[in-house]
Short mmCIF file of C-alpha atoms in Angstrom, two decimals:
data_model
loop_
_atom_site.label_atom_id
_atom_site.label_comp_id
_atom_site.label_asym_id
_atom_site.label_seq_id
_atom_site.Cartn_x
_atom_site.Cartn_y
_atom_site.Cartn_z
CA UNK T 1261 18.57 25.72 -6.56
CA UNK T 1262 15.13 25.40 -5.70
CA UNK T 1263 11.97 27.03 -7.34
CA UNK T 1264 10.97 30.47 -5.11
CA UNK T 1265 8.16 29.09 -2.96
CA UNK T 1266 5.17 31.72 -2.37
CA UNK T 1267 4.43 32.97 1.88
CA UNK T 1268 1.38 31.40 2.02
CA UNK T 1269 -1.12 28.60 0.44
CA UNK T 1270 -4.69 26.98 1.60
CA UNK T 1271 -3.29 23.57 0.62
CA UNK T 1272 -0.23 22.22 0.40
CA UNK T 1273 -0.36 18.70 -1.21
CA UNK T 1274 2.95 16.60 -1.34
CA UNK T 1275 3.55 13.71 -3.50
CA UNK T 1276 4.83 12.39 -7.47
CA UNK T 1277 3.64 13.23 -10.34
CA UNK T 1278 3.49 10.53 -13.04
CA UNK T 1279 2.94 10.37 -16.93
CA UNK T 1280 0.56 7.59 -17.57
CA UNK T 1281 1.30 6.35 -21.41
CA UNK T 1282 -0.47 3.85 -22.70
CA UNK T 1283 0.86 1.85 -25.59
CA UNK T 1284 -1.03 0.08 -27.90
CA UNK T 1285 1.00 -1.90 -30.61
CA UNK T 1286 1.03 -0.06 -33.94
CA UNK T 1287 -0.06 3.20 -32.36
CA UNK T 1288 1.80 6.13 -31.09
CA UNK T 1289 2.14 6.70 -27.22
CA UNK T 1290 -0.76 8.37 -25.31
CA UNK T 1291 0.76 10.24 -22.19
CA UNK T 1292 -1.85 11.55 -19.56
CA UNK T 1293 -1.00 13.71 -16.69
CA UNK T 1294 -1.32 11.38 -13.26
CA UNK T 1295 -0.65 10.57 -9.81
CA UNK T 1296 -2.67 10.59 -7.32
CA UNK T 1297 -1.29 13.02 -5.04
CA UNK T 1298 -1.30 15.72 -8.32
CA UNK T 1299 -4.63 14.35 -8.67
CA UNK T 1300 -5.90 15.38 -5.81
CA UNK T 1301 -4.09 18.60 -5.87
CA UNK T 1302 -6.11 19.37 -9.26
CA UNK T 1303 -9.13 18.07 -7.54
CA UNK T 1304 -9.30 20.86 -5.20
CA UNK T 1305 -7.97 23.47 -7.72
CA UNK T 1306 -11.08 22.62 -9.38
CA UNK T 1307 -13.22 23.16 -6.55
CA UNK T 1308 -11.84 26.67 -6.00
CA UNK T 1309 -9.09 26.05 -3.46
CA UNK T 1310 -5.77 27.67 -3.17
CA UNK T 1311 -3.60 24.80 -3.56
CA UNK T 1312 0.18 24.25 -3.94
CA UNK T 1313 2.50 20.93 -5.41
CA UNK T 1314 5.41 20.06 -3.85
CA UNK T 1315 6.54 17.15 -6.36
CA UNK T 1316 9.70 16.71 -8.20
CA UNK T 1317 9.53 16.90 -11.83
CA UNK T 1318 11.70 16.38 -15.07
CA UNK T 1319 12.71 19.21 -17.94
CA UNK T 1320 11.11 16.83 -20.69
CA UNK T 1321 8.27 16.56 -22.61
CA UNK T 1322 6.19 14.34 -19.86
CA UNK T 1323 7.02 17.08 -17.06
CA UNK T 1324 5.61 20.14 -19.34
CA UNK T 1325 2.59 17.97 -20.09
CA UNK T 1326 1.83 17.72 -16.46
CA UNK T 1327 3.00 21.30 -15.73
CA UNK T 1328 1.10 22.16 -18.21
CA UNK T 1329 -2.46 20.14 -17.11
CA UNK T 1330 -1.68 21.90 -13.66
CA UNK T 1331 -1.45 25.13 -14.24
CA UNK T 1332 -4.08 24.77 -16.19
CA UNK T 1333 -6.40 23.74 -13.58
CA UNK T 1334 -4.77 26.08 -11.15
CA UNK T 1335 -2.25 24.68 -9.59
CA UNK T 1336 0.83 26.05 -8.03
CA UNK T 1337 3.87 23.81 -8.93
CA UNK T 1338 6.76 23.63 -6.39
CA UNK T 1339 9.90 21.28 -6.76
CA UNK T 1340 13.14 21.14 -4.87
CA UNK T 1341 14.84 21.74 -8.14
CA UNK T 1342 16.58 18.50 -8.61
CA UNK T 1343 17.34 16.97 -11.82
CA UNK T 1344 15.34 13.64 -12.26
CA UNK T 1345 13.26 12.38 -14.65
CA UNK T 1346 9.24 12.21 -14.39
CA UNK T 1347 8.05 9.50 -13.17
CA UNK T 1348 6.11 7.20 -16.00
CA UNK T 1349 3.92 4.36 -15.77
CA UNK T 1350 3.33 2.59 -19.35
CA UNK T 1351 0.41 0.69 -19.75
CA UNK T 1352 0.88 -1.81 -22.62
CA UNK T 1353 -2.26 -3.24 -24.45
CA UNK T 1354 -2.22 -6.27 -26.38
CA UNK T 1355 -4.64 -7.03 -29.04
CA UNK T 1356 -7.05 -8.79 -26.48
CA UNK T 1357 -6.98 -5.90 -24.49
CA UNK T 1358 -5.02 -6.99 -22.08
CA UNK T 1359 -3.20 -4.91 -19.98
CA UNK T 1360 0.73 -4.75 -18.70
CA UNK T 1361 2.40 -2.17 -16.82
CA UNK T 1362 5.92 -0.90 -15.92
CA UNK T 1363 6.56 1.29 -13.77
CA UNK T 1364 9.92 3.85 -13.22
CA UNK T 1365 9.11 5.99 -11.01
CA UNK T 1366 11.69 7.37 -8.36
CA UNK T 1367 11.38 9.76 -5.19
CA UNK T 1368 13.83 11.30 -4.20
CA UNK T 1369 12.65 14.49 -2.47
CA UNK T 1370 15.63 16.98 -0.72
CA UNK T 1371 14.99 19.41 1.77
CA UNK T 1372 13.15 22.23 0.33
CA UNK T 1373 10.80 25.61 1.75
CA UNK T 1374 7.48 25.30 1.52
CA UNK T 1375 4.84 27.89 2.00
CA UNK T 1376 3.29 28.06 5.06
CA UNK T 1377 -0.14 26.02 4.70
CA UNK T 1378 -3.55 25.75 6.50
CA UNK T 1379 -4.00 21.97 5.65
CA UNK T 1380 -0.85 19.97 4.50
CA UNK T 1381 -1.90 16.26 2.53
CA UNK T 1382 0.25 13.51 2.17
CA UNK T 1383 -0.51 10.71 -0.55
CA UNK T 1384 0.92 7.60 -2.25
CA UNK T 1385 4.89 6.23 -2.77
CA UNK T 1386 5.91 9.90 -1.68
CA UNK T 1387 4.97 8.31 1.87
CA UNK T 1388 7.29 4.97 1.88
CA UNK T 1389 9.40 5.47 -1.36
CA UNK T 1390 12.89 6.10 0.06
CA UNK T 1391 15.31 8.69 0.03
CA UNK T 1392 12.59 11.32 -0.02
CA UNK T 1393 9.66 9.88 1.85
CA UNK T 1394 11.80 11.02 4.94
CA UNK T 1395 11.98 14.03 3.90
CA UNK T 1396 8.30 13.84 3.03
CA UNK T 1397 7.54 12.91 6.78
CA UNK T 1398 9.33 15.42 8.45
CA UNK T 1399 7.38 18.47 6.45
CA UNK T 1400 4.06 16.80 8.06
CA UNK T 1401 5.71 16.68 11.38
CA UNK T 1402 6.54 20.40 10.94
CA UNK T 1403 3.43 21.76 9.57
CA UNK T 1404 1.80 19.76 12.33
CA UNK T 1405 3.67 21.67 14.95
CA UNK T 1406 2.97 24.91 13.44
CA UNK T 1407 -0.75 24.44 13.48
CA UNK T 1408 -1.61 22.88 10.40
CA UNK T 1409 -4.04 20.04 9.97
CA UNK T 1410 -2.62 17.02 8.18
CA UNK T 1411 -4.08 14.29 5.79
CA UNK T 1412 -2.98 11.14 3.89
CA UNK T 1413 -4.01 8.41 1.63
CA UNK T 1414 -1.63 5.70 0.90
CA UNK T 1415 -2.82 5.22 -2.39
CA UNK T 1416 -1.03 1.90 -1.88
CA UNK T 1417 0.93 0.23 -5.30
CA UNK T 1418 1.94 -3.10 -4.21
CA UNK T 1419 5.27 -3.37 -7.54
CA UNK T 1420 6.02 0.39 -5.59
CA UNK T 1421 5.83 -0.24 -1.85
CA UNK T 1422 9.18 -2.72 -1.48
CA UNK T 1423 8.82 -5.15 1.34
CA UNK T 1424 5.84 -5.07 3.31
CA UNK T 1425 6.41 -4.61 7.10
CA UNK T 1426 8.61 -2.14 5.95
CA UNK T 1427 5.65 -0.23 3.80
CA UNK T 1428 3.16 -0.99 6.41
CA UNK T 1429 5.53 1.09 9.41
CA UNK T 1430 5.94 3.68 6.68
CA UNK T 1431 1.99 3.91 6.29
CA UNK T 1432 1.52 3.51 10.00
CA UNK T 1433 3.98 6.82 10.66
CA UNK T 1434 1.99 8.79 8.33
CA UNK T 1435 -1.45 7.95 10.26
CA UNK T 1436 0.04 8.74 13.05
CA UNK T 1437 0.88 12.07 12.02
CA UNK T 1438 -2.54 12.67 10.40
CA UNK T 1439 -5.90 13.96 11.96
CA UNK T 1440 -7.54 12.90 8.84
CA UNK T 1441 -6.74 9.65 7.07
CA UNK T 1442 -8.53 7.69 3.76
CA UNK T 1443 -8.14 4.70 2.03
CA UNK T 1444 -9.75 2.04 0.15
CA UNK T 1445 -10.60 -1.42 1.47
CA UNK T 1446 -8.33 -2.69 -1.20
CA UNK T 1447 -5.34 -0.94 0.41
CA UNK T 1448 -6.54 -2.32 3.79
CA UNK T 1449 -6.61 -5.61 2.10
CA UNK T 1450 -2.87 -5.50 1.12
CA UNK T 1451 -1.63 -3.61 4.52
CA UNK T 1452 -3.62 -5.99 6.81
CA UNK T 1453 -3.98 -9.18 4.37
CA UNK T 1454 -7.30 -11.21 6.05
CA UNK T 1455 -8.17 -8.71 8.68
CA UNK T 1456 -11.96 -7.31 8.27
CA UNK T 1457 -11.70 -3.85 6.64
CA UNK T 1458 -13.53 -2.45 9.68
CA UNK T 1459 -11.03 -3.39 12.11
CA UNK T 1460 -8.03 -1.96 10.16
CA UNK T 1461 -9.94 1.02 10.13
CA UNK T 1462 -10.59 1.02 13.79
CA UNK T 1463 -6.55 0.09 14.00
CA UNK T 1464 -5.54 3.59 12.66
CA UNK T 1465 -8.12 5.40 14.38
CA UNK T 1466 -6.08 4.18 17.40
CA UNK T 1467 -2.89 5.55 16.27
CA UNK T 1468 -4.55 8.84 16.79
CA UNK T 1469 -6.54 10.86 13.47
CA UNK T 1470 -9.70 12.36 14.09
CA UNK T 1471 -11.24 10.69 11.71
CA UNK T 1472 -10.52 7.54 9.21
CA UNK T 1473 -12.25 7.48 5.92
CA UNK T 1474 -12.79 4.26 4.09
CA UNK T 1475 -14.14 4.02 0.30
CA UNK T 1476 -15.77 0.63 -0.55
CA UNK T 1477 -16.12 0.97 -4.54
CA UNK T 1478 -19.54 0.91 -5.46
CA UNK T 1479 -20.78 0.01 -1.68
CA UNK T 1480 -20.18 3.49 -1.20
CA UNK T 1481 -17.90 4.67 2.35
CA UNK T 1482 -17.63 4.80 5.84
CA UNK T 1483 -15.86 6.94 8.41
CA UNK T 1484 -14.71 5.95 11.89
CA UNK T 1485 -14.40 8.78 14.52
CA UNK T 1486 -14.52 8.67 18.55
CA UNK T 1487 -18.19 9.13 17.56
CA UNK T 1488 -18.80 6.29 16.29
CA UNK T 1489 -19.04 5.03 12.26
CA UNK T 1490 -21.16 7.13 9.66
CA UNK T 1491 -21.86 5.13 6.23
CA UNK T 1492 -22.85 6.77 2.88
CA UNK T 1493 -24.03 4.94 -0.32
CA UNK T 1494 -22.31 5.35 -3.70
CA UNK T 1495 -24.82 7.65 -6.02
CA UNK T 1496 -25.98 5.96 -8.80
CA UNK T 1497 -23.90 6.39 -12.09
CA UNK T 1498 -22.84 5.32 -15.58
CA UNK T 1499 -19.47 3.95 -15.30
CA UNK T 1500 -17.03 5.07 -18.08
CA UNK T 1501 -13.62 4.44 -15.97
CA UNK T 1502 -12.51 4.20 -12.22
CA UNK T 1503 -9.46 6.20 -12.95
CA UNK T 1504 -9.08 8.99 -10.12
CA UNK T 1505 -12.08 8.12 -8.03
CA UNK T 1506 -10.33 8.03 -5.22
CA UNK T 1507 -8.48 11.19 -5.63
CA UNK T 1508 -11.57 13.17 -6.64
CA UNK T 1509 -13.30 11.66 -3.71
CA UNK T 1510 -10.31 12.97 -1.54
CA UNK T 1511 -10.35 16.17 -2.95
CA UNK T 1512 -13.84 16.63 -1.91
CA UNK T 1513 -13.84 15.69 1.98
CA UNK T 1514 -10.62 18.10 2.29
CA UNK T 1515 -12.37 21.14 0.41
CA UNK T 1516 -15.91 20.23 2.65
CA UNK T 1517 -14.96 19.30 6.20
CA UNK T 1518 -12.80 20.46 8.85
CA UNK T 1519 -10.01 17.43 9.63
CA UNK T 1520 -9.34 18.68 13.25
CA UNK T 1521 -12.81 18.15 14.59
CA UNK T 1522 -15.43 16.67 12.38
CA UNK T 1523 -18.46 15.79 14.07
CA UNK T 1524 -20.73 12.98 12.93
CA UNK T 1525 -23.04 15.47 10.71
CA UNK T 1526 -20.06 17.12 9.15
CA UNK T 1527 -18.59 13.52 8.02
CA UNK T 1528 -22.03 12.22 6.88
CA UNK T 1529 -22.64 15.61 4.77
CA UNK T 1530 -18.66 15.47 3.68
CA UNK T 1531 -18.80 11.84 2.38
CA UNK T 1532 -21.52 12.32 0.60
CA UNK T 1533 -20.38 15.34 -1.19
CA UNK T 1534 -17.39 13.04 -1.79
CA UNK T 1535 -19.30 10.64 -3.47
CA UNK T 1536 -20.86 12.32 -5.56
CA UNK T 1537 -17.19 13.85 -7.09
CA UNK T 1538 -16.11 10.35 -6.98
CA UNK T 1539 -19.24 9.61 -9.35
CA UNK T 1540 -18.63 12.32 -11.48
CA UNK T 1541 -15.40 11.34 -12.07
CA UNK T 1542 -16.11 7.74 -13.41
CA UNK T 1543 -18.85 9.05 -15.49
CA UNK T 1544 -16.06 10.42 -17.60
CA UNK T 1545 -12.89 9.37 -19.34
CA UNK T 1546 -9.56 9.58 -17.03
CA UNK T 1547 -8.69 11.73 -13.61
CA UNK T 1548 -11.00 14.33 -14.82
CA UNK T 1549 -12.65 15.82 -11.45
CA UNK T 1550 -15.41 17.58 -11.12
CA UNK T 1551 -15.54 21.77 -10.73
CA UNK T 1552 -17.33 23.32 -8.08
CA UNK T 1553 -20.61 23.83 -10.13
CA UNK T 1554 -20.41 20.32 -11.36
CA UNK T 1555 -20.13 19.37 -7.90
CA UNK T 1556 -22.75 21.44 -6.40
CA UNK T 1557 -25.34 20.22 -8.99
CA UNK T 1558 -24.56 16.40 -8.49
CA UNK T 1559 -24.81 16.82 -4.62
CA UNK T 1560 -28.53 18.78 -5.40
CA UNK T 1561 -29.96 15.30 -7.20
CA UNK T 1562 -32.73 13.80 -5.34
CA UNK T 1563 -31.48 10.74 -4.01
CA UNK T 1564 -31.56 7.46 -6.30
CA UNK T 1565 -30.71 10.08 -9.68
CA UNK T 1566 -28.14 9.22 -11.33
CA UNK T 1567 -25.09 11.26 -11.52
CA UNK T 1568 -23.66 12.65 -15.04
#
């Protein structure tokens, strides 16, 4: 049976979970809570929002570390109570350093109740993974038609996304059914392999979202809207580790701007709030997003400051 869902929630997030262990030879295992749609889920716990997880989770020790690192932040967990194991992704280091990685992670999302939600985001292999990325789709398509506004990141894994039309269609649904849409220019790279990162941008804002949202790394971002293009720069910052940039910075432009109609001075102020969590969040160990007074003071620095 599923877990009792509460009436009502600011955000409902959907997407995995996953334990990220890294192993290092002669050393025990080092599991840290992941996934990026949990991610951003704690992102915008952090930043004061009502926020609710509808994931699916295992009864073993990786699942109560992540419940755990949830609640923590202040999180609502939701799953449609099947038995499945959490999703891992071990990271194996070699003595050079050298990184390999594999991956079991499995999504297989039934038909559950979910509370009803202002703002419903989509994110990652809960999108194209099959059985439950249908099942995934269908909630946006519902929450759509009862008035919610909708976002999604692919978050794209190439090992996870099976064969590629196939992924991109997936991807291509879910922008459909999105007014706000984000991704990197490395996922465009992989979806669109070859085509400028502009005009895959300008592809999905043709599939109909109010607004697509690009990050470029350390070139910073851009947005596309039937306004035209706004571009912010990445904030100066001390790099410690990339790991839930992208999440953080998603977090951000859904606690900041209003998906259904954001003008051109509400996406220039909301991507650079977002950079600025997205620079927070390297300047630190891990998917460790900023708070809402962490935020607040690295969107006050005079421009060219760098963020800590």
């Amino acid at each position: 049976m599923a877990e009792p869902t509460p009436t009502e929630t600011e955000f409902l997030v959907i997407g995995e979970c996953v334990a990220d262990i890294v192993r290092v030879p002669g050393r025990p295992d080092q599991p840290h809570p992941g996934g990026s749609p949990a991610n951003v889920a704690y992102g915008l716990a952090r930043l004061g929002r009502s926020v609710t997880l509808l994931t699916q989770l295992g009864a073993d020790p990786y699942g109560e570390l992540i419940r755990r690192h949830l609640a923590a932040g202040g999180v609502v967990v939701r799953t449609d109570g099947r038995a499945v194991a959490t999703p891992t992704a071990v990271v194996t280091l070699d003595a050079e350093g050298r990184a390999a990685y594999a991956f079991a992670v499995e999504w297989s999302l039934g038909p559950v109740a979910v509370p009803a939600a202002r703002h419903v985001h989509l994110g990652s292999l809960a999108s194209v993974q099959a059985p439950g990325a249908a099942v995934a789709r269908q909630l946006l398509r519902t929450a759509r038609a009862a008035g919610a506004t909708v976002s999604y990141d692919p978050n794209v894994r190439p090992a996870l996304f099976g064969e590629h039309a196939a992924g991109v269609a997936a991807v291509e649904e879910c922008v459909a059914l999105s007014h706000l849409v984000k991704a990197s220019d490395e996922d465009l790279a992989w979806l669109y392999p070859g085509v400028p990162v502009r005009e895959s941008a300008a592809r999905w804002l043709a599939l109909g979202p109010a607004a697509v949202v690009v990050t470029l790394g350390g070139a910073g971002a851009f947005a596309l809207s039937a306004d035209g293009e706004v571009r912010v720069a990445a904030p100066p910052t001390a790099v410690v580790d990339t790991v839930g940039a992208g999440d953080s910075f998603m977090s951000a432009v859904l606690a900041s701007l209003d998906p259904a109609r954001p003008g051109p001075a509400e996406l220039a102020a909301a991507l650079r709030t977002a950079a600025a969590a997205a620079a927070v969040t390297v300047s630190r160990a891990g998917a460790n997003p900023p708070t809402a007074a962490e935020l607040a003071a690295a969107v006050a620095l005079p421009t060219g400051h760098e963020v800590r």
